[in-house]
Coordinates of N, CA and C in Angstrom, one line a residue:
Q266 N 0.9 -1.2 0.0 CA 0.0 0.0 0.0 C 0.9 1.2 0.0
E267 N 0.5 2.2 -0.8 CA 1.3 3.5 -0.9 C 1.3 4.2 0.4
R268 N 2.4 4.8 0.7 CA 2.5 5.7 1.9 C 3.3 6.9 1.6
L269 N 2.8 8.1 2.0 CA 3.5 9.3 1.7 C 3.8 10.1 3.0
V270 N 5.0 10.5 3.2 CA 5.4 11.1 4.4 C 6.1 12.4 4.1
E271 N 5.5 13.6 4.4 CA 6.1 14.9 4.1 C 7.0 15.4 5.2
S272 N 7.9 16.3 4.8 CA 8.7 17.0 5.8 C 9.2 18.3 5.2
G273 N 9.7 19.2 6.0 CA 10.3 20.4 5.5 C 9.5 21.7 5.8
G274 N 8.3 21.6 6.2 CA 7.5 22.8 6.5 C 8.1 23.6 7.6
D275 N 7.9 24.9 7.6 CA 8.4 25.8 8.6 C 7.7 27.1 8.5
S276 N 8.1 28.0 9.4 CA 7.6 29.4 9.4 C 8.8 30.3 8.9
V277 N 8.5 31.1 7.9 CA 9.6 31.9 7.3 C 9.1 33.3 7.0
Q278 N 10.0 34.1 6.6 CA 9.7 35.5 6.2 C 9.4 35.6 4.7
S279 N 8.7 36.6 4.3 CA 8.4 36.9 2.9 C 9.7 37.0 2.2
G280 N 9.8 36.3 1.0 CA 11.0 36.3 0.2 C 12.0 35.2 0.5
D281 N 11.7 34.4 1.6 CA 12.6 33.3 1.9 C 12.3 32.1 1.0
S282 N 13.1 31.1 1.2 CA 12.9 29.8 0.4 C 12.8 28.6 1.4
L283 N 12.1 27.6 0.9 CA 12.0 26.3 1.6 C 12.1 25.2 0.6
R284 N 12.5 24.0 1.1 CA 12.4 22.8 0.3 C 11.6 21.8 1.1
L285 N 10.5 21.3 0.5 CA 9.7 20.2 1.1 C 10.2 18.9 0.5
A286 N 10.0 17.9 1.2 CA 10.3 16.5 0.8 C 9.1 15.6 1.1
C287 N 8.9 14.6 0.2 CA 7.9 13.6 0.5 C 8.5 12.2 0.1
V288 N 8.7 11.4 1.1 CA 9.2 10.0 0.9 C 8.0 9.1 0.6
Y289 N 8.0 8.4 -0.5 CA 6.9 7.6 -0.9 C 7.3 6.1 -0.9
S290 N 6.4 5.3 -0.5 CA 6.7 3.8 -0.4 C 5.5 3.1 -1.0
G291 N 5.7 1.8 -1.4 CA 4.7 1.1 -2.0 C 4.7 1.2 -3.5
Y292 N 3.9 0.5 -4.2 CA 3.9 0.5 -5.7 C 3.2 1.7 -6.2
I293 N 3.8 2.5 -7.1 CA 3.2 3.6 -7.8 C 3.2 3.3 -9.2
H294 N 2.1 3.2 -9.9 CA 2.0 2.8 -11.3 C 2.7 3.9 -12.1
K295 N 3.4 3.4 -13.2 CA 4.2 4.4 -14.0 C 3.3 5.4 -14.7
N296 N 2.0 5.2 -14.8 CA 1.1 6.1 -15.4 C 0.6 7.2 -14.4
Y297 N 1.0 7.0 -13.2 CA 0.5 8.0 -12.1 C 1.5 9.1 -12.0
C298 N 1.1 10.2 -11.6 CA 1.9 11.4 -11.2 C 2.1 11.5 -9.7
L299 N 3.2 12.1 -9.3 CA 3.3 12.6 -7.9 C 3.2 14.1 -7.9
G300 N 2.8 14.6 -6.8 CA 2.6 16.1 -6.8 C 2.3 16.6 -5.4
W301 N 2.2 17.9 -5.4 CA 1.9 18.7 -4.2 C 0.6 19.5 -4.4
F302 N -0.2 19.4 -3.4 CA -1.4 20.3 -3.2 C -1.2 21.1 -2.0
R303 N -2.0 22.2 -1.9 CA -2.0 22.9 -0.6 C -3.4 23.3 -0.2
Q304 N -3.6 23.4 1.1 CA -4.9 23.7 1.7 C -4.7 24.9 2.6
A305 N -5.3 26.0 2.2 CA -5.2 27.2 3.0 C -6.0 27.1 4.3
P306 N -5.6 27.9 5.3 CA -6.3 27.7 6.6 C -7.8 27.8 6.6
D307 N -8.4 28.6 5.7 CA -9.8 28.7 5.7 C -10.5 27.8 4.7
K308 N -9.8 26.9 4.2 CA -10.4 26.0 3.2 C -10.5 24.5 3.7
G309 N -11.5 23.8 3.3 CA -11.7 22.4 3.6 C -10.9 21.6 2.6
R310 N -11.1 20.3 2.8 CA -10.4 19.3 1.9 C -10.7 19.5 0.4
E311 N -12.0 19.9 0.1 CA -12.3 20.1 -1.3 C -11.8 21.4 -1.9
G312 N -11.2 22.2 -1.0 CA -10.6 23.5 -1.4 C -9.1 23.3 -1.7
R313 N -8.6 22.1 -1.6 CA -7.2 21.9 -1.9 C -6.9 22.3 -3.3
E314 N -5.8 23.0 -3.6 CA -5.5 23.3 -4.9 C -4.1 22.7 -5.3
M315 N -4.1 22.3 -6.6 CA -2.8 21.7 -7.1 C -1.8 22.8 -7.1
V316 N -0.6 22.5 -6.7 CA 0.6 23.4 -6.7 C 1.5 23.0 -7.9
A317 N 1.9 21.7 -7.9 CA 2.8 21.2 -8.9 C 2.6 19.6 -9.0
Y318 N 2.9 19.1 -10.2 CA 2.9 17.6 -10.3 C 4.0 17.2 -11.2
I319 N 4.4 16.0 -11.2 CA 5.5 15.5 -12.1 C 5.2 14.0 -12.4
D320 N 5.4 13.7 -13.7 CA 5.1 12.4 -14.2 C 6.3 11.5 -14.1
N321 N 6.2 10.2 -14.5 CA 7.2 9.2 -14.4 C 8.4 9.6 -15.2
D322 N 8.3 10.4 -16.2 CA 9.4 10.9 -17.0 C 9.9 12.2 -16.6
S323 N 9.5 12.6 -15.4 CA 10.0 13.9 -14.8 C 9.5 15.1 -15.5
R324 N 8.4 15.0 -16.2 CA 7.8 16.2 -16.8 C 6.9 16.9 -15.8
P325 N 7.2 18.2 -15.6 CA 6.4 18.9 -14.5 C 5.2 19.7 -15.0
G326 N 4.3 20.0 -14.1 CA 3.3 20.9 -14.4 C 3.1 21.8 -13.2
Y327 N 2.7 23.1 -13.3 CA 2.6 24.0 -12.2 C 1.3 24.8 -12.3
A328 N 0.9 25.2 -11.1 CA -0.2 26.2 -11.0 C 0.3 27.5 -11.5
D329 N -0.5 28.3 -12.1 CA -0.1 29.7 -12.5 C 0.5 30.5 -11.4
S330 N -0.1 30.3 -10.2 CA 0.3 31.1 -9.0 C 1.8 30.8 -8.5
V331 N 2.3 29.7 -8.9 CA 3.7 29.4 -8.4 C 4.7 29.2 -9.6
Q332 N 4.2 29.3 -10.8 CA 5.1 29.1 -12.0 C 6.2 30.1 -11.9
G333 N 7.5 29.6 -12.0 CA 8.6 30.5 -12.0 C 9.2 30.7 -10.6
R334 N 8.4 30.3 -9.5 CA 8.9 30.4 -8.2 C 9.2 29.1 -7.5
F335 N 8.4 28.1 -7.9 CA 8.5 26.7 -7.3 C 9.0 25.8 -8.3
T336 N 9.8 24.8 -7.9 CA 10.3 23.7 -8.7 C 10.1 22.4 -8.1
I337 N 9.4 21.5 -8.9 CA 9.2 20.1 -8.4 C 10.2 19.2 -9.0
S338 N 10.6 18.2 -8.3 CA 11.6 17.2 -8.8 C 11.4 15.9 -8.0
R339 N 11.9 14.9 -8.6 CA 11.8 13.6 -7.9 C 13.1 12.8 -8.1
D340 N 13.4 12.0 -7.0 CA 14.6 11.2 -7.1 C 14.1 9.7 -6.8
N341 N 13.9 9.0 -7.9 CA 13.4 7.6 -7.7 C 14.3 6.7 -7.0
T342 N 15.6 7.0 -7.0 CA 16.6 6.1 -6.3 C 16.4 6.3 -4.8
K343 N 15.8 7.4 -4.3 CA 15.6 7.7 -2.9 C 14.1 7.6 -2.6
S344 N 13.3 7.4 -3.6 CA 11.8 7.4 -3.5 C 11.3 8.7 -2.8
T345 N 11.9 9.8 -3.3 CA 11.6 11.1 -2.7 C 11.1 12.1 -3.7
L346 N 10.1 12.8 -3.4 CA 9.6 13.9 -4.2 C 10.0 15.2 -3.5
Y347 N 10.4 16.2 -4.2 CA 10.8 17.5 -3.6 C 9.9 18.6 -4.2
L348 N 9.8 19.7 -3.4 CA 9.3 21.0 -3.9 C 10.1 22.1 -3.4
R349 N 10.9 22.7 -4.3 CA 11.7 23.8 -3.9 C 10.8 25.1 -4.1
M350 N 10.7 25.9 -3.0 CA 9.8 27.1 -3.1 C 10.7 28.3 -2.8
D351 N 10.8 29.2 -3.8 CA 11.5 30.4 -3.7 C 10.6 31.6 -3.7
S352 N 11.1 32.8 -3.2 CA 10.3 34.0 -3.2 C 8.9 33.8 -2.5
L353 N 8.9 33.1 -1.4 CA 7.7 32.8 -0.7 C 6.9 34.1 -0.3
Q354 N 5.6 34.1 -0.4 CA 4.8 35.2 0.0 C 3.7 34.8 1.0
P355 N 3.2 35.7 1.7 CA 2.2 35.3 2.7 C 1.0 34.5 2.2
E356 N 0.6 34.7 0.9 CA -0.5 34.0 0.3 C -0.1 32.5 0.0
D357 N 1.2 32.2 0.2 CA 1.6 30.8 0.1 C 1.4 30.0 1.4
T358 N 1.0 30.7 2.4 CA 0.7 30.0 3.7 C -0.3 29.0 3.5
A359 N 0.0 27.7 3.9 CA -1.0 26.6 3.7 C -0.4 25.3 4.3
D360 N -1.2 24.3 4.4 CA -0.7 23.0 4.6 C -0.4 22.3 3.3
Y361 N 0.8 21.9 3.1 CA 1.3 21.3 1.8 C 1.2 19.8 1.9
I362 N 0.5 19.2 0.9 CA 0.2 17.8 1.0 C 0.7 17.1 -0.2
C363 N 1.4 16.0 0.0 CA 1.9 15.2 -1.1 C 0.8 14.3 -1.6
A364 N 0.8 14.0 -2.9 CA -0.3 13.2 -3.5 C 0.2 12.4 -4.6
V365 N -0.5 11.3 -4.8 CA -0.4 10.4 -6.0 C -1.7 10.4 -6.7
G366 N -1.6 10.5 -8.1 CA -2.9 10.5 -8.8 C -2.7 10.3 -10.3
I367 N -3.8 10.4 -11.0 CA -3.9 10.2 -12.4 C -3.3 11.5 -13.1
C368 N -2.4 11.2 -14.1 CA -1.8 12.3 -14.8 C -2.7 12.9 -15.8
P369 N -2.7 14.2 -16.1 CA -2.1 15.2 -15.3 C -3.0 15.5 -14.0
M370 N -2.3 15.6 -12.9 CA -3.0 15.7 -11.6 C -3.4 17.1 -11.4
L371 N -4.5 17.5 -11.9 CA -4.9 18.9 -11.8 C -5.8 19.3 -10.7
G372 N -6.5 18.3 -10.1 CA -7.4 18.7 -9.1 C -7.7 17.5 -8.1
V373 N -8.4 17.8 -7.1 CA -8.7 16.8 -6.0 C -9.3 15.5 -6.6
P374 N -10.2 15.5 -7.6 CA -10.7 14.3 -8.1 C -9.7 13.4 -8.8
D375 N -8.5 13.9 -9.1 CA -7.5 13.1 -9.8 C -6.6 12.3 -8.8
V376 N -6.7 12.6 -7.5 CA -5.9 12.1 -6.5 C -6.4 10.8 -6.0
V377 N -5.5 9.8 -5.8 CA -5.8 8.5 -5.3 C -5.2 8.2 -3.9
K378 N -4.2 9.0 -3.6 CA -3.6 8.8 -2.3 C -3.1 10.2 -1.8
W379 N -3.3 10.5 -0.5 CA -2.8 11.7 0.1 C -1.9 11.4 1.2
G380 N -0.9 12.3 1.4 CA -0.1 12.3 2.6 C -0.8 13.1 3.7
Q381 N -0.1 13.3 4.8 CA -0.7 14.0 6.0 C -0.5 15.5 6.0
G382 N 0.5 15.9 5.2 CA 0.7 17.4 5.1 C 1.8 17.9 6.0
T383 N 2.4 19.0 5.6 CA 3.4 19.7 6.3 C 3.1 21.2 6.2
Q384 N 3.1 21.9 7.3 CA 2.6 23.3 7.4 C 3.7 24.3 7.0
V385 N 3.3 25.2 6.1 CA 4.2 26.3 5.7 C 3.5 27.6 6.1
T386 N 4.2 28.5 6.8 CA 3.7 29.8 7.2 C 4.6 30.8 6.8
V387 N 4.1 31.8 6.0 CA 5.0 32.9 5.5 C 4.5 34.2 6.1
F388 N 5.4 34.9 6.9 CA 5.1 36.2 7.5 C 5.6 37.3 6.6
S389 N 4.8 38.4 6.6 CA 5.2 39.5 5.8 C 6.2 40.4 6.6

């Protein structure tokens, strides 16, 4: 059974950078994507928004709001997914959740497995 464990969340100042990591275990079909969603403090589970995803050939996709600031990558030898976040802004404050789903993983209905999340807080 797939398991996703996130780490790297922190409280930072506006303009700072963070790198999140998600260690995945279990079988992940080659047609599935790995990715990151985020859930803002005032949103429920259905309000989770896709941040970035990456397919088995390491082709990425990004939400418009993070394009050019965030970089997703994966290291299959370490079974780890990363999200490098630069130029963080207060509006990036959210619980960041690792996910596995159907490519392209654009929304909550495409996800088949969720992690527990890691909190990112950005102060102005």
